[in-house]
Tab-separated table of C-alpha atoms in Angstrom:
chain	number	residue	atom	x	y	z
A	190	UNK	CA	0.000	0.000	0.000
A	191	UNK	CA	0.927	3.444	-0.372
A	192	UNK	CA	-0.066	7.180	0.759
A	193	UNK	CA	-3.451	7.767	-0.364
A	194	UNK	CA	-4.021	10.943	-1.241
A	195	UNK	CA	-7.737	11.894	-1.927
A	196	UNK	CA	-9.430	14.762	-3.189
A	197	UNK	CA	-12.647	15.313	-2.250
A	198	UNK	CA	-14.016	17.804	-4.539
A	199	UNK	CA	-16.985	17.742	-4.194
A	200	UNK	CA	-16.500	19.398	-0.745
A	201	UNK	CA	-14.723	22.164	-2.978
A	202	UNK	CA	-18.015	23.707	-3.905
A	203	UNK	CA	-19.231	23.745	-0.783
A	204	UNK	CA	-16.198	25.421	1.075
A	205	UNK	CA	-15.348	28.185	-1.612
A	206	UNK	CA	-18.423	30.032	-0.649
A	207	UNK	CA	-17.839	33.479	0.644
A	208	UNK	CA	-19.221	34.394	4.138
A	209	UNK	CA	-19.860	38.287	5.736
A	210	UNK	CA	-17.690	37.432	8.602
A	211	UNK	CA	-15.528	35.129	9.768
A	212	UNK	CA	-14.567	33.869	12.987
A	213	UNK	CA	-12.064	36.155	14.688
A	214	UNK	CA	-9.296	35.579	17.424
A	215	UNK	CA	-6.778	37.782	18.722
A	216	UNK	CA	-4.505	38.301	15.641
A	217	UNK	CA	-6.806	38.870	13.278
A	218	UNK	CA	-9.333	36.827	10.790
A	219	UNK	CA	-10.075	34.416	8.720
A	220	UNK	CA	-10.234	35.760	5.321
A	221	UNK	CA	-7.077	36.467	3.343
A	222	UNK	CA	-5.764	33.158	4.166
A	223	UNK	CA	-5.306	29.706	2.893
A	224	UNK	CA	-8.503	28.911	4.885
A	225	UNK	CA	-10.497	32.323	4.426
A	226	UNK	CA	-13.318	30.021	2.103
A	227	UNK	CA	-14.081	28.482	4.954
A	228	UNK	CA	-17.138	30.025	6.358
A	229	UNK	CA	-19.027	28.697	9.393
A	230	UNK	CA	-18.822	28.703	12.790
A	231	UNK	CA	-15.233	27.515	13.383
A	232	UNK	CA	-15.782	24.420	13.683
A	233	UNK	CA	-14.775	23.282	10.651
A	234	UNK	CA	-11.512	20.930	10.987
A	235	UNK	CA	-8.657	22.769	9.154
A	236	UNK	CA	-5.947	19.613	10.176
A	237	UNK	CA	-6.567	16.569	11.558
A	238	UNK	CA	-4.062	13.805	12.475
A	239	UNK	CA	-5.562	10.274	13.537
A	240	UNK	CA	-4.889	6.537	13.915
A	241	UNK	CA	-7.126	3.860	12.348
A	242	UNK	CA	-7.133	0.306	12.651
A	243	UNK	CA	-4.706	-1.863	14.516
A	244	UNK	CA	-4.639	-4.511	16.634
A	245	UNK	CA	-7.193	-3.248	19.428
A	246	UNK	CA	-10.866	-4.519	20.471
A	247	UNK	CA	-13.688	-2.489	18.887
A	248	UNK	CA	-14.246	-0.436	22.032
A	249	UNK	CA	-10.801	1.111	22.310
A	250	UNK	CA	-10.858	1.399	17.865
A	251	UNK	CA	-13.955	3.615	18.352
A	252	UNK	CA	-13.399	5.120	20.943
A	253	UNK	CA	-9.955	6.470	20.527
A	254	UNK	CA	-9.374	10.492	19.687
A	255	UNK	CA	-7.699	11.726	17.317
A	256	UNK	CA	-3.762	12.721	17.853
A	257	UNK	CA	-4.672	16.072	16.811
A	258	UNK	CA	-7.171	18.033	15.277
A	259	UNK	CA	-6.795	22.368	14.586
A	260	UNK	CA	-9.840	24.062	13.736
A	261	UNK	CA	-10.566	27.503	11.504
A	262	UNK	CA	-11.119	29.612	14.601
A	263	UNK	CA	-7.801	28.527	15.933
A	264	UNK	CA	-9.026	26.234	18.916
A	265	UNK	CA	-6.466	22.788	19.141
A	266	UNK	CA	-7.657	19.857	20.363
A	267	UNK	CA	-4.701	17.232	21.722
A	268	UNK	CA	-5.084	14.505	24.485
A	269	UNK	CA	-3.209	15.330	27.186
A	270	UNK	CA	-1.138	13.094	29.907
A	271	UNK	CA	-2.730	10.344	30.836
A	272	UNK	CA	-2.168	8.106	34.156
A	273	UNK	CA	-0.094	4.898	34.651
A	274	UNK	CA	-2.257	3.709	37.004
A	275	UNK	CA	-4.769	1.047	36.625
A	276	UNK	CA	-7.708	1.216	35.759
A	277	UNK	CA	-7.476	4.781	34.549
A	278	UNK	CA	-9.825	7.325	34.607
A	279	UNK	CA	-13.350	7.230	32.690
A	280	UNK	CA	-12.715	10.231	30.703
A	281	UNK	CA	-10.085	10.995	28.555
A	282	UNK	CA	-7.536	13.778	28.843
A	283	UNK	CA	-8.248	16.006	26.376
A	284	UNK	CA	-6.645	19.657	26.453
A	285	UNK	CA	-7.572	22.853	24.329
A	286	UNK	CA	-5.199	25.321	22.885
A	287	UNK	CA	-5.557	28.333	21.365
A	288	UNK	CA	-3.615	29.800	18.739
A	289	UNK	CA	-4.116	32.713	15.665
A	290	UNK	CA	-6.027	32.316	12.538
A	291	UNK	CA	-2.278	33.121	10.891
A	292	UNK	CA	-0.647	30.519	12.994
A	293	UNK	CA	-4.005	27.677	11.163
A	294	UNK	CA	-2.343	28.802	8.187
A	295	UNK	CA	1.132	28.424	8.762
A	296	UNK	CA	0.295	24.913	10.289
A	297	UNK	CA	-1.200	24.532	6.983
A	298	UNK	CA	2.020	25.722	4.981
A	299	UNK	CA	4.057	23.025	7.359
A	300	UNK	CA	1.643	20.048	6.565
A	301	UNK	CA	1.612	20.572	2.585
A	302	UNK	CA	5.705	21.036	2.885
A	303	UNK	CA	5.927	17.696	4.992
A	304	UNK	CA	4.133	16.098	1.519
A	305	UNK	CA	0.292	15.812	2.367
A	306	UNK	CA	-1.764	16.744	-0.279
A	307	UNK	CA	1.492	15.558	-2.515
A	308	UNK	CA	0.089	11.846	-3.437
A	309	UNK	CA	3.606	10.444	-2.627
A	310	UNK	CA	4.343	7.378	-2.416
A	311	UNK	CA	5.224	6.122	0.911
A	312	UNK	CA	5.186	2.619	0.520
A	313	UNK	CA	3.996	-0.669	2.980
A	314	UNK	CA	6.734	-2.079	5.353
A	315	UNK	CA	6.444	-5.233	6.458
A	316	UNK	CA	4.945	-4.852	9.805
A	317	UNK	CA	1.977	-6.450	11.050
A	318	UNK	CA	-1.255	-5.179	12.632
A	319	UNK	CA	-0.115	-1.818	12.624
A	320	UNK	CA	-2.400	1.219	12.534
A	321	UNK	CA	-2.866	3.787	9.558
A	322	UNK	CA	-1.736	7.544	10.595
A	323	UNK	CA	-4.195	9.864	8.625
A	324	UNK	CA	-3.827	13.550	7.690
A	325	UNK	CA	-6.821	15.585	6.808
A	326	UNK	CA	-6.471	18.662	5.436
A	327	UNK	CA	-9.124	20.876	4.973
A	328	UNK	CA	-8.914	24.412	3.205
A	329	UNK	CA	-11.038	26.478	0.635
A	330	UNK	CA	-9.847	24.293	-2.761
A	331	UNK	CA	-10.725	21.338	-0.839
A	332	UNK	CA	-9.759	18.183	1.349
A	333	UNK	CA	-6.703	16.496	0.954
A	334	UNK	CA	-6.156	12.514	3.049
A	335	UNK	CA	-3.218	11.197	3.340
A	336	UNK	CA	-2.619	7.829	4.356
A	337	UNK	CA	0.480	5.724	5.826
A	338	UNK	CA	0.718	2.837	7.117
A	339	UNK	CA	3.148	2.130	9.783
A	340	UNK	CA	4.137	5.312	10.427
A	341	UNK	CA	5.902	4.889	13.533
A	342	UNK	CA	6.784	0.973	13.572
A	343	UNK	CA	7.689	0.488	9.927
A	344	UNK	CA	11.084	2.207	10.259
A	345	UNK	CA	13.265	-0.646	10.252
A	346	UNK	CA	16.537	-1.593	7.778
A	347	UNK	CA	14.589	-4.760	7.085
A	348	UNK	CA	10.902	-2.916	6.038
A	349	UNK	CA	11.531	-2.815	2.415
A	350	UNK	CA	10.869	0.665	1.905
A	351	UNK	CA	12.847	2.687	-0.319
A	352	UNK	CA	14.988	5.448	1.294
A	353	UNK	CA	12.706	8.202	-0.567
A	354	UNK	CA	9.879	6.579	1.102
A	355	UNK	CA	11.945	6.544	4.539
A	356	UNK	CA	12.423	9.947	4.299
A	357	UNK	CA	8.949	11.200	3.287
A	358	UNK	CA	8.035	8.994	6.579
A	359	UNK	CA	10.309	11.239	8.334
A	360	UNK	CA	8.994	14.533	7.401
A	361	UNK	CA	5.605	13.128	8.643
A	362	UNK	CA	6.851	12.036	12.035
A	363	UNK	CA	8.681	15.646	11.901
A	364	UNK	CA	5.460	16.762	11.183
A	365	UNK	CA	3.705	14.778	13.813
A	366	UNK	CA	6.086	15.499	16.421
A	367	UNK	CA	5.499	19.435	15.434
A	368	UNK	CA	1.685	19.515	15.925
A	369	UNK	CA	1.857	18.209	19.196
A	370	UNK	CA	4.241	20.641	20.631
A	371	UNK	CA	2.607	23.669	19.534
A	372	UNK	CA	4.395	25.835	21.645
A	373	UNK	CA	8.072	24.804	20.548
A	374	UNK	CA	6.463	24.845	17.100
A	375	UNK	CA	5.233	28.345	17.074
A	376	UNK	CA	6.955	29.837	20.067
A	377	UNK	CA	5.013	29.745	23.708
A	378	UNK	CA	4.165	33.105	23.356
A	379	UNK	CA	2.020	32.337	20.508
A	380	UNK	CA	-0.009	29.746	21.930
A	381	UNK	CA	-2.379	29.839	24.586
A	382	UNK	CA	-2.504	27.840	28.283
A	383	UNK	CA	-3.789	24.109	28.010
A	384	UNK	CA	-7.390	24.093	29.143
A	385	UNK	CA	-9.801	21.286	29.699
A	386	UNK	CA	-12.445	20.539	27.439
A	387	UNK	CA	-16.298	20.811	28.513
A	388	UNK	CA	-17.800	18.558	25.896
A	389	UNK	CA	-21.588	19.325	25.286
A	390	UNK	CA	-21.851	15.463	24.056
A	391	UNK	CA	-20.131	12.340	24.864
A	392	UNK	CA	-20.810	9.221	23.223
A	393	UNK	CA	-20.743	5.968	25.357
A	394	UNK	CA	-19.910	2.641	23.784
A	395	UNK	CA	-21.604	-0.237	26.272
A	396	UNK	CA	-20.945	-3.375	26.196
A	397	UNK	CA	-21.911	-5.988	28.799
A	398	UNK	CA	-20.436	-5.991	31.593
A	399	UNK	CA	-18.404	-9.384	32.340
A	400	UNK	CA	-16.738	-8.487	36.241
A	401	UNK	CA	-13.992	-7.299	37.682
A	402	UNK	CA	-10.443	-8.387	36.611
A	403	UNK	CA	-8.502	-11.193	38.413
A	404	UNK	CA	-7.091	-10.050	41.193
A	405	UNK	CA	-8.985	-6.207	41.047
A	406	UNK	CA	-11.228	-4.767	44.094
A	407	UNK	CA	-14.628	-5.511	43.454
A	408	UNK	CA	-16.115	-2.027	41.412
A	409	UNK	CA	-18.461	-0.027	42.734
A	410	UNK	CA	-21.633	0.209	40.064
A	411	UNK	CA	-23.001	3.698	38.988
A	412	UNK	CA	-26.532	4.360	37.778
A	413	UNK	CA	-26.235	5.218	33.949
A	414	UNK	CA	-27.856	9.021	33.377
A	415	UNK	CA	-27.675	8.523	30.179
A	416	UNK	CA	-30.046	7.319	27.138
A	417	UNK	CA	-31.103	3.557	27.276
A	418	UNK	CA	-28.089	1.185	27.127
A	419	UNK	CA	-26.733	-0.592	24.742
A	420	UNK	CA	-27.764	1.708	21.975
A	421	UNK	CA	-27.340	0.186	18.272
A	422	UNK	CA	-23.963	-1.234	16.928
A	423	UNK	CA	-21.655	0.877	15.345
A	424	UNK	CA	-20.890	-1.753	12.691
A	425	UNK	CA	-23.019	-4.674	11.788
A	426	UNK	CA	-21.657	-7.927	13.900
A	427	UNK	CA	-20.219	-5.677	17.264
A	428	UNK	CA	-20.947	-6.323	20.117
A	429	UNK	CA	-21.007	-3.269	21.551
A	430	UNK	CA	-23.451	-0.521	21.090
A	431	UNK	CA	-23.310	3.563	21.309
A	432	UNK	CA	-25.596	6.021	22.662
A	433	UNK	CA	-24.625	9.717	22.799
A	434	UNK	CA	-25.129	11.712	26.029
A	435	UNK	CA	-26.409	15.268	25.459
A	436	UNK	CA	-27.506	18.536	27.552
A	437	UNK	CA	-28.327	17.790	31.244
A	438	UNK	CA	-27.354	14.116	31.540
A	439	UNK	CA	-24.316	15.006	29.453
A	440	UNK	CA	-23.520	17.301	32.426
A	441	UNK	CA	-24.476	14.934	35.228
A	442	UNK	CA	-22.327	11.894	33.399
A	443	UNK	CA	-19.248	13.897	33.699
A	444	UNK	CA	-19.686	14.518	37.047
A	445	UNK	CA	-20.391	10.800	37.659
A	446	UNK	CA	-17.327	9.852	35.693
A	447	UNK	CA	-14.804	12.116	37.026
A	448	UNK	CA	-15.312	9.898	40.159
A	449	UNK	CA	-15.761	6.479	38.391
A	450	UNK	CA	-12.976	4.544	36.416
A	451	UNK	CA	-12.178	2.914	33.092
A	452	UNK	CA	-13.505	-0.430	35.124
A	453	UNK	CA	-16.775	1.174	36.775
A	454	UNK	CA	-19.878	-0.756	35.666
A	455	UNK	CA	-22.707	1.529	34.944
A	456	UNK	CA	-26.549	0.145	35.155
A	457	UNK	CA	-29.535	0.145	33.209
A	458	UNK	CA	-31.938	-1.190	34.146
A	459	UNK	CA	-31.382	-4.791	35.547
A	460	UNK	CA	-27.951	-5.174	33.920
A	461	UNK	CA	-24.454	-3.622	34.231
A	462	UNK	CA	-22.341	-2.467	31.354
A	463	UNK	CA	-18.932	-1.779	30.527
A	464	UNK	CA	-18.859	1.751	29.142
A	465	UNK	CA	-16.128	3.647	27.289
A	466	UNK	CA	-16.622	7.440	27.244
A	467	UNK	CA	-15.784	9.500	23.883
A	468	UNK	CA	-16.475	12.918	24.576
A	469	UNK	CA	-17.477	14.461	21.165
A	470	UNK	CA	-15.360	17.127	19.267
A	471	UNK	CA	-16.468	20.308	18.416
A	472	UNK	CA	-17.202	18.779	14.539
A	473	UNK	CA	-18.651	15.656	15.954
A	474	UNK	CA	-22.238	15.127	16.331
A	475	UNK	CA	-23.417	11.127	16.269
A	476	UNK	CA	-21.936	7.658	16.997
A	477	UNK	CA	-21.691	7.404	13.154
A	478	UNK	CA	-18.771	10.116	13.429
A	479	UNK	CA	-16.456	7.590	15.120
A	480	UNK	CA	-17.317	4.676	12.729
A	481	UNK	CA	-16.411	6.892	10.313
A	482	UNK	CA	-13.339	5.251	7.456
């Protein structure tokens, strides 16, 4: 396999069309720049950088966030530290940072240099079960996807790749490396203070729950606030389900799970249910978002 690289134009139509205003932050706006066609609210995902497949049970597939995703307005959504200590925590990490309009575009500037949107060829070591590393790039001409598999593990003497593929990898791990360190990318004076994110939605995959691990204090369960559990498959044969949390019980859930764990069964009804939490992004709206190829 190589990089894909996809156009999708018919999004092109969509995104050229001018808008009155544009979403402002402190250095400025939106138009003028690679992104100006973008009109909207801001949350319209300018660069996104995600894993896909691998070997990992549905759940934890599904429920994963992306590495990184930078939207019009500027807001940048990473996941932060997580704990060593088991089980972890119910919710994931994730941190918001705030950056210009400008600095979108030169993050923009920095992904096209590093070769997405280039259709290179990037070839398929020979590594098993590893996952895909996508990069989405969104701006007014259009989205660009880039594909590579193996990113990180296939960098071995004994991969097969080509050293022009090895070294496109390596702008993309440069590249990788970059977007998560914002502030030694841009300077820290250009980026704003981590802040937790409030999610207005989380989606919960359930599945049922099977007990405690060997060897684990028996779990306390919590009552689900949340719509009726399971909630329909994400994919036809899965065993688990997803239901997405919204408004008041989205509130009182993330009270409830800052105090529960990864382990915590939650009821409904007669029957407990292992539950992994995926608060939704600012672009995300349904289940279907996280099945989403």
């Amino acid at each position: 396999m190589s990089g894909r690289w996809i156009v999708r134009a018919a999004l092109a139509g969509l995104l050229v069309v001018p808008v009155a205003a544009c979403a402002r932050v402190d250095a400025g706006e939106v138009g003028g720049t690679a992104i100006g066609g973008l009109g909207g609210d801001g949350n319209e995902v300018v660069l996104r950088v995600e894993q896909t497949g691998g070997l990992l049970p549905p759940a934890a597939l599904f429920g994963r966030l992306p590495v990184v995703t930078v939207y019009a307005d500027g807001r940048v959504f990473t996941e932060g530290p997580q704990t060593l200590a088991f089980p972890g925590p119910a919710l994931p990490n994730i941190e918001l940072r705030r950056i210009t309009v400008e600095d979108v575009d030169a993050l923009v500037a920095r992904a096209r240099a590093a070769g997405v949107g280039s259709g290179v060829d990037l070839g398929h070591p020979a590594v098993a079960d590893a996952p895909l590393t996508r990069f989405t790039l969104t701006v007014a001409t259009g989205t660009e996807v880039l594909e590579v598999y193996g990113l990180v593990e296939g960098d071995q003497p004994a991969d097969g790749l080509t050293e022009a593929q090895r070294a496109g990898r390596a702008k993309l791990r440069d590249l990788l490396a970059a977007l998560t360190d914002l502030p030694g990318t841009l300077g820290s004076d250009r980026v704003g203070a981590a802040e937790p994110y409030a999610p207005s939605a989380v989606a919960a995959l359930a599945s049922p729950w099977h007990g405690d691990p060997a060897g684990s204090p028996a779990s306390s369960a919590v009552a689900w606030p949340g719509p009726a559990l399971p909630g329909p498959p994400l994919r036809s044969g899965l065993e688990q389900g997803c239901v997405v949390v919204r408004g008041d019980a989205a509130t009182e859930l993330l009270t409830l799970a800052a105090k529960a764990n990864a382990q915590t069964p939650w009821t409904w009804g007669d029957d407990r249910w292992s539950v992994v939490l995926r608060p939704l992004l600012p672009d995300e709206t349904e289940c279907a978002d996280l099945a989403a190829d």
